[in-house]
Amino acid sequence: MRFITLFIAVSLWLSANVPAQVVSDTLKMKEITVTSTRYRIPVIKQPSHTVLIDSVQLANTNGQSLGEALSRYSSIFVRSNAPGAVSLASFRGFGGEQTRVLWEGMPINHSMLGVLDLSLIRSGAFSSVEVSSGSGSSTYGSGISGSVSLASSINSGEFSAGQSIGSNSNYITFGNIGFEAGNWTLGLGGSIQENENDYRYYDRNTEQEENRRHATFDNDQFQLQAGWNKEGKRFQSKFWYLKSDHEIPENVFVGSGTSRQNDSASRWVSSFHFRTGNVQHGIKSYLAQTELDYFDPNRNIESISTGREWNNEWAATIYISSAVSLTNITSAHFTEVKTNNYTEKKYRNLLSEQLMAEISPTKALGIFPTIRVDHYSDFGAAVSPSLGINYQIIEDEIYFHSLVSRNFRAPTFNDLYWPEGGNEDLKPETAILTEAGIGITDQWKNVGDHNLAFFRMDISNGIKWNPGGGTFFRAQNYLSLLSYGVEWTAFKEFEVGTYKLSYSQSSSYTRSTIDEARFDGDAAVGDQLPYVPKWKYSGSFSVSRGDLRTSLYGNWVSERYSTEQNDIRDPEPSYFVLDASINYSKTIRKTQFDLSVQVNNILDEQYEVVRLYPQPLRNFLITLTIKHKNGN
Amino acid sequence: MKRPLLIASAILISLTTACDKSDSGSGTTLNGVFVLNEGNFGQANASITAYDPVTGEASQNQYENENGSPIGDILYSATEIGDRLYLVVNNSSKIEVVDKETLTKIATIRIANEASPRELVQVSETKAYVTNLYGNSVSVIDLVTNEEASIIAVGSNPEGIAVVGERAYVANSGFGNGNTLSIINTATDEVTGTITVGDNPVSILKQDNDQLWVVCAGAYGDFSDPDDDTPGMIYVLNGTTAEVVTSFEVGGHPGDLVLNDLDDVAYLMNGDVMSIDMNNFEVIDSAFIEKNFYALGFSTSDEGQFIWGADAKNFAQSGLAIQYDLNGVKVDSFPTGIIPGAFYFSAE
């Protein structure tokens, strides 16, 4: 406990007491443009709280899943059942179903399940990840508690290849190659991971250290990209293939389990941007096929499904004046699911119309009204209005931002059509979000970049599977939830002599409760929702000098409840996990050699994110990467 | 926290005899009620609630309090053999052997291949059978070594089991698609035959006269189509001759069945709790207690006979156990753990 306190105290002290020279390229929040809110403006000018995880940070979690990167660098709580097992993002007190995951601006949540398993995605496969807490359904449709937006970009004129070897027989081979020819760029990247995953852990069942069984995880993915750029016209086409075969470990009281899951996904997005007069056009088309085969020979269960999606979008932005732009987005999204669980193929046709404006009546003020109408073939229409503002209190230094929005989440195919309890009469979940906060750049007293956001979200018609007096559980609109809290992110880079230092931190307080009794004697009203920690803190601290860089990463999560009625069981203990890495980089002519040694959970913390799913004790990963750049 | 623990200790110390229907009656006092709470599937939050009928107080998590660790995943049933209780922990594929007075853990019997044990019955002084839902088998348990000694293949997805003489009857539910009982010769541990009963046989209760009552819950067919379901049935068998005495339709998809002390009225969970005339084999009142329960129990002692219903509420928070007299009038109630699924009564 003393170590946690020390770690957090040092990080916070650094945010306010840095007697050092400011490094010239530190204005991260001010300069970097993000797109996950659809407003292509810097983070600091956004109306809602947005965090960018860049390629350097993603490379630091190269051998791990996207879930680990989100845990480390954002306020998201990742509900991970353990390495290789299902891992879902939890934003502002809500679950994976309410969190939208985007790839190149296209939603990729599984159409049957409504979630995206973060454990299937290797963090190093992306060039950046944007985490937008306040992004609701007015931006990309169905979604009420934020979005995670993945971007892929392979550098042209560069070749890189690497190998990671880690504890528990974890092997990852990866590489990228990019070409540039005239107006064209081509890129190919991919990785192959084989992970025995038989890690050490402390078993609360046997009360001794054990090795995890039945948790092998094989994951292959590659991306192919092509781009063309000429005279303001830009074409891009990206293809991403992912295949994952893994065993599914059970909780320690169930045993080793016998279930397996094989996933594959082929996703292809193409876009063309051009300008006519004062109108900027963007046309985008997305095709996807996802396969999921879950089988448990012991229980004689096999669930096979194929999902197909075709999503088309046309966006036109007209610049009425230097102070006003209007964007109209029209989209048509077709989804088909075929599974042995349903009696027949199921379809969903979604037509959407979105109108958004960016109004700057003064240099200091940005106003961002949006309205989106989604019409679903299976349950009707949903309207999502939002209004955001951003006001510079002190020019380039302190900003106020605020957003009010009404959001919805569409029922998943399983909610609607699962034979034992699916409910075709479901309505979408709806949520009213209000948030307000302050952004501070490093230009204000060299304190670093900070963003503080207070939020409140009221969900009604929440969908939950409920026994409802029958033999089977049934999906019903019967939850009324309230969530409120605060998020704070900070980043600072500075120099002390010949040393470059940086720190980042992300912390949050979240109170999420069931707001109204669902039945007589409902004992869960007012209790914290399961697996929503009230407090979360993630911080990193790096020191580099010359070719050497060392980093420490700390992640503290407060107690969580495993049941909706909090007093029925003791809470799950809080945990603090400390990771460290050392990177050595050497360039010989045009070839750069990077050697990284990563030690995770160096304090050997015995912890579980989800009750009785133990996480690994101390483990390591060594990565060697070779990069070669063409040209000067 | 200390007060419930003291109450629980008092209850536990006073427990001496299980009060199942066959050995209860006058001259006994109901000392305690254990509610076996299944807990949520995959979350290993099963628990035991101890209820003191004298003080009317209940205390939770008795097994965990006594042994310092959770029971496991889905506590399904408990069987008393001698001074021990055999707690069948379904999704952990194990049987915890505990002292029936203190719940102190004595041994753990592991069931191989995660066969998913459901119900245990004593066969002899040294042997017990336990049905395995996914194993499509019955495990032979050596009560001396506390080990699984062998496996007997039976029909699909066996659940209930009862023993009469040298015959063990096993209900092959087939998850709704079965309609047979397997008969095992308990001397040779071999299946000697099958009896066809109604769809989805799930439980078997034995009367004092060795007559067996088999609850057939009815088939679900296509889950999305309630019209193709088959109705619930009760089959009555002569346990000595393995012959069907009679059968009658109760409709719906019935669950727990309990028999009263005189073997003249049975109570069946079937939407509401229905009462059944055991002599004329017909439903007396289809809504004897107008409430839907997840589990049903029946206790007999000098204080009277009582029907106990377990309300699992929304299956995600503490349930409620309700005690009724034989007029269907509520006597008392107390909170339980998550998904109360069975009762165990102790009387002396």
PDB file of C-alpha atoms in Angstrom, chain A residues 161-268:
ATOM      1  CA  ALA A 161      10.241  -6.948 -38.297  1.00  0.00           C
ATOM      2  CA  GLY A 162      10.322  -8.181 -34.762  1.00  0.00           C
ATOM      3  CA  GLN A 163      10.082 -11.065 -32.418  1.00  0.00           C
ATOM      4  CA  SER A 164       8.789 -11.177 -28.873  1.00  0.00           C
ATOM      5  CA  ILE A 165       9.457 -13.988 -26.465  1.00  0.00           C
ATOM      6  CA  GLY A 166       7.812 -14.015 -23.111  1.00  0.00           C
ATOM      7  CA  SER A 167       6.902 -15.974 -20.061  1.00  0.00           C
ATOM      8  CA  ASN A 168       4.499 -18.865 -20.334  1.00  0.00           C
ATOM      9  CA  SER A 169       5.601 -19.714 -23.885  1.00  0.00           C
ATOM     10  CA  ASN A 170       4.357 -16.488 -25.400  1.00  0.00           C
ATOM     11  CA  TYR A 171       5.800 -15.989 -28.905  1.00  0.00           C
ATOM     12  CA  ILE A 172       4.878 -13.128 -31.201  1.00  0.00           C
ATOM     13  CA  THR A 173       6.343 -12.557 -34.643  1.00  0.00           C
ATOM     14  CA  PHE A 174       5.390  -9.306 -36.296  1.00  0.00           C
ATOM     15  CA  GLY A 175       6.354  -7.094 -39.182  1.00  0.00           C
ATOM     16  CA  ASN A 176       5.353  -4.229 -41.441  1.00  0.00           C
ATOM     17  CA  ILE A 177       6.443  -3.113 -44.849  1.00  0.00           C
ATOM     18  CA  GLY A 178       5.432   0.042 -46.662  1.00  0.00           C
ATOM     19  CA  PHE A 179       6.095   1.296 -50.190  1.00  0.00           C
ATOM     20  CA  GLU A 180       5.580   4.571 -51.939  1.00  0.00           C
ATOM     21  CA  ALA A 181       5.354   4.853 -55.710  1.00  0.00           C
ATOM     22  CA  GLY A 182       4.231   8.089 -57.275  1.00  0.00           C
ATOM     23  CA  ASN A 183       0.877   8.970 -55.797  1.00  0.00           C
ATOM     24  CA  TRP A 184       0.415   5.508 -54.365  1.00  0.00           C
ATOM     25  CA  THR A 185       1.331   4.029 -51.026  1.00  0.00           C
ATOM     26  CA  LEU A 186       1.102   0.382 -50.142  1.00  0.00           C
ATOM     27  CA  GLY A 187       1.475  -1.277 -46.786  1.00  0.00           C
ATOM     28  CA  LEU A 188       1.377  -4.752 -45.378  1.00  0.00           C
ATOM     29  CA  GLY A 189       1.600  -5.644 -41.711  1.00  0.00           C
ATOM     30  CA  GLY A 190       0.823  -8.537 -39.516  1.00  0.00           C
ATOM     31  CA  SER A 191       1.557 -10.660 -36.514  1.00  0.00           C
ATOM     32  CA  ILE A 192       1.452 -14.272 -35.447  1.00  0.00           C
ATOM     33  CA  GLN A 193       1.057 -15.038 -31.762  1.00  0.00           C
ATOM     34  CA  GLU A 194       1.233 -18.371 -30.031  1.00  0.00           C
ATOM     35  CA  ASN A 195       0.734 -18.285 -26.304  1.00  0.00           C
ATOM     36  CA  GLU A 196       0.624 -21.348 -24.091  1.00  0.00           C
ATOM     37  CA  ASN A 197      -0.604 -19.014 -21.350  1.00  0.00           C
ATOM     38  CA  ASP A 198       0.057 -21.517 -18.568  1.00  0.00           C
ATOM     39  CA  TYR A 199       0.993 -18.739 -16.182  1.00  0.00           C
ATOM     40  CA  ARG A 200       1.562 -18.948 -12.460  1.00  0.00           C
ATOM     41  CA  TYR A 201      -1.142 -17.634 -10.203  1.00  0.00           C
ATOM     42  CA  TYR A 202      -2.335 -17.919  -6.647  1.00  0.00           C
ATOM     43  CA  ASP A 203      -5.332 -20.241  -6.500  1.00  0.00           C
ATOM     44  CA  ARG A 204      -7.914 -19.324  -3.851  1.00  0.00           C
ATOM     45  CA  ASN A 205      -9.475 -22.740  -4.274  1.00  0.00           C
ATOM     46  CA  THR A 206      -6.408 -24.849  -3.543  1.00  0.00           C
ATOM     47  CA  GLU A 207      -4.713 -22.059  -1.549  1.00  0.00           C
ATOM     48  CA  GLN A 208      -1.411 -22.502  -3.307  1.00  0.00           C
ATOM     49  CA  GLU A 209       0.374 -21.374  -6.463  1.00  0.00           C
ATOM     50  CA  GLU A 210      -0.831 -23.174  -9.548  1.00  0.00           C
ATOM     51  CA  ASN A 211      -0.300 -23.005 -13.269  1.00  0.00           C
ATOM     52  CA  ARG A 212      -3.258 -21.896 -15.339  1.00  0.00           C
ATOM     53  CA  ARG A 213      -4.606 -24.682 -17.485  1.00  0.00           C
ATOM     54  CA  HIS A 214      -6.749 -24.697 -20.585  1.00  0.00           C
ATOM     55  CA  ALA A 215      -5.857 -21.160 -21.630  1.00  0.00           C
ATOM     56  CA  THR A 216      -3.847 -21.470 -24.857  1.00  0.00           C
ATOM     57  CA  PHE A 217      -4.245 -18.514 -27.138  1.00  0.00           C
ATOM     58  CA  ASP A 218      -3.255 -18.367 -30.807  1.00  0.00           C
ATOM     59  CA  ASN A 219      -3.856 -15.176 -32.678  1.00  0.00           C
ATOM     60  CA  ASP A 220      -2.930 -14.204 -36.229  1.00  0.00           C
ATOM     61  CA  GLN A 221      -3.748 -10.951 -37.883  1.00  0.00           C
ATOM     62  CA  PHE A 222      -2.601  -8.952 -40.865  1.00  0.00           C
ATOM     63  CA  GLN A 223      -3.522  -5.728 -42.562  1.00  0.00           C
ATOM     64  CA  LEU A 224      -3.143  -4.699 -46.171  1.00  0.00           C
ATOM     65  CA  GLN A 225      -3.437  -1.065 -47.089  1.00  0.00           C
ATOM     66  CA  ALA A 226      -3.366   0.982 -50.259  1.00  0.00           C
ATOM     67  CA  GLY A 227      -3.585   4.726 -50.631  1.00  0.00           C
ATOM     68  CA  TRP A 228      -3.652   7.282 -53.417  1.00  0.00           C
ATOM     69  CA  ASN A 229      -3.345  10.991 -53.001  1.00  0.00           C
ATOM     70  CA  LYS A 230      -3.388  13.649 -55.679  1.00  0.00           C
ATOM     71  CA  GLU A 231      -4.413  17.265 -55.814  1.00  0.00           C
ATOM     72  CA  GLY A 232      -6.645  17.152 -52.767  1.00  0.00           C
ATOM     73  CA  LYS A 233      -8.237  13.863 -53.710  1.00  0.00           C
ATOM     74  CA  ARG A 234      -7.497  10.993 -51.385  1.00  0.00           C
ATOM     75  CA  PHE A 235      -8.323   7.330 -51.695  1.00  0.00           C
ATOM     76  CA  GLN A 236      -7.637   4.717 -49.044  1.00  0.00           C
ATOM     77  CA  SER A 237      -8.437   1.054 -48.820  1.00  0.00           C
ATOM     78  CA  LYS A 238      -7.621  -1.077 -45.803  1.00  0.00           C
ATOM     79  CA  PHE A 239      -8.158  -4.757 -45.239  1.00  0.00           C
ATOM     80  CA  TRP A 240      -7.813  -6.402 -41.809  1.00  0.00           C
ATOM     81  CA  TYR A 241      -7.936 -10.109 -41.252  1.00  0.00           C
ATOM     82  CA  LEU A 242      -7.946 -11.608 -37.791  1.00  0.00           C
ATOM     83  CA  LYS A 243      -8.003 -15.228 -36.736  1.00  0.00           C
ATOM     84  CA  SER A 244      -7.970 -16.375 -33.160  1.00  0.00           C
ATOM     85  CA  ASP A 245      -8.217 -19.878 -31.755  1.00  0.00           C
ATOM     86  CA  HIS A 246      -8.226 -20.167 -28.028  1.00  0.00           C
ATOM     87  CA  GLU A 247      -9.279 -22.253 -25.105  1.00  0.00           C
ATOM     88  CA  ILE A 248     -11.574 -20.608 -22.589  1.00  0.00           C
ATOM     89  CA  PRO A 249     -10.384 -20.867 -19.011  1.00  0.00           C
ATOM     90  CA  GLU A 250     -13.068 -21.129 -16.349  1.00  0.00           C
ATOM     91  CA  ASN A 251     -13.002 -19.738 -12.852  1.00  0.00           C
ATOM     92  CA  VAL A 252     -10.780 -21.684 -10.490  1.00  0.00           C
ATOM     93  CA  PHE A 253     -13.745 -23.353  -8.829  1.00  0.00           C
ATOM     94  CA  VAL A 254     -14.972 -24.816 -12.082  1.00  0.00           C
ATOM     95  CA  GLY A 255     -11.760 -26.482 -13.140  1.00  0.00           C
ATOM     96  CA  SER A 256      -9.862 -26.437 -16.372  1.00  0.00           C
ATOM     97  CA  GLY A 257     -12.948 -26.392 -18.610  1.00  0.00           C
ATOM     98  CA  THR A 258     -13.238 -27.880 -22.044  1.00  0.00           C
ATOM     99  CA  SER A 259     -14.641 -25.031 -24.088  1.00  0.00           C
ATOM    100  CA  ARG A 260     -12.884 -23.417 -27.028  1.00  0.00           C
ATOM    101  CA  GLN A 261     -13.614 -20.526 -29.274  1.00  0.00           C
ATOM    102  CA  ASN A 262     -12.446 -19.890 -32.814  1.00  0.00           C
ATOM    103  CA  ASP A 263     -12.970 -16.405 -34.169  1.00  0.00           C
ATOM    104  CA  SER A 264     -12.162 -14.941 -37.516  1.00  0.00           C
ATOM    105  CA  ALA A 265     -12.964 -11.568 -38.966  1.00  0.00           C
ATOM    106  CA  SER A 266     -12.332 -10.032 -42.370  1.00  0.00           C
ATOM    107  CA  ARG A 267     -12.897  -6.313 -42.508  1.00  0.00           C
ATOM    108  CA  TRP A 268     -12.389  -4.065 -45.503  1.00  0.00           C
TER     109      TRP A 268
END
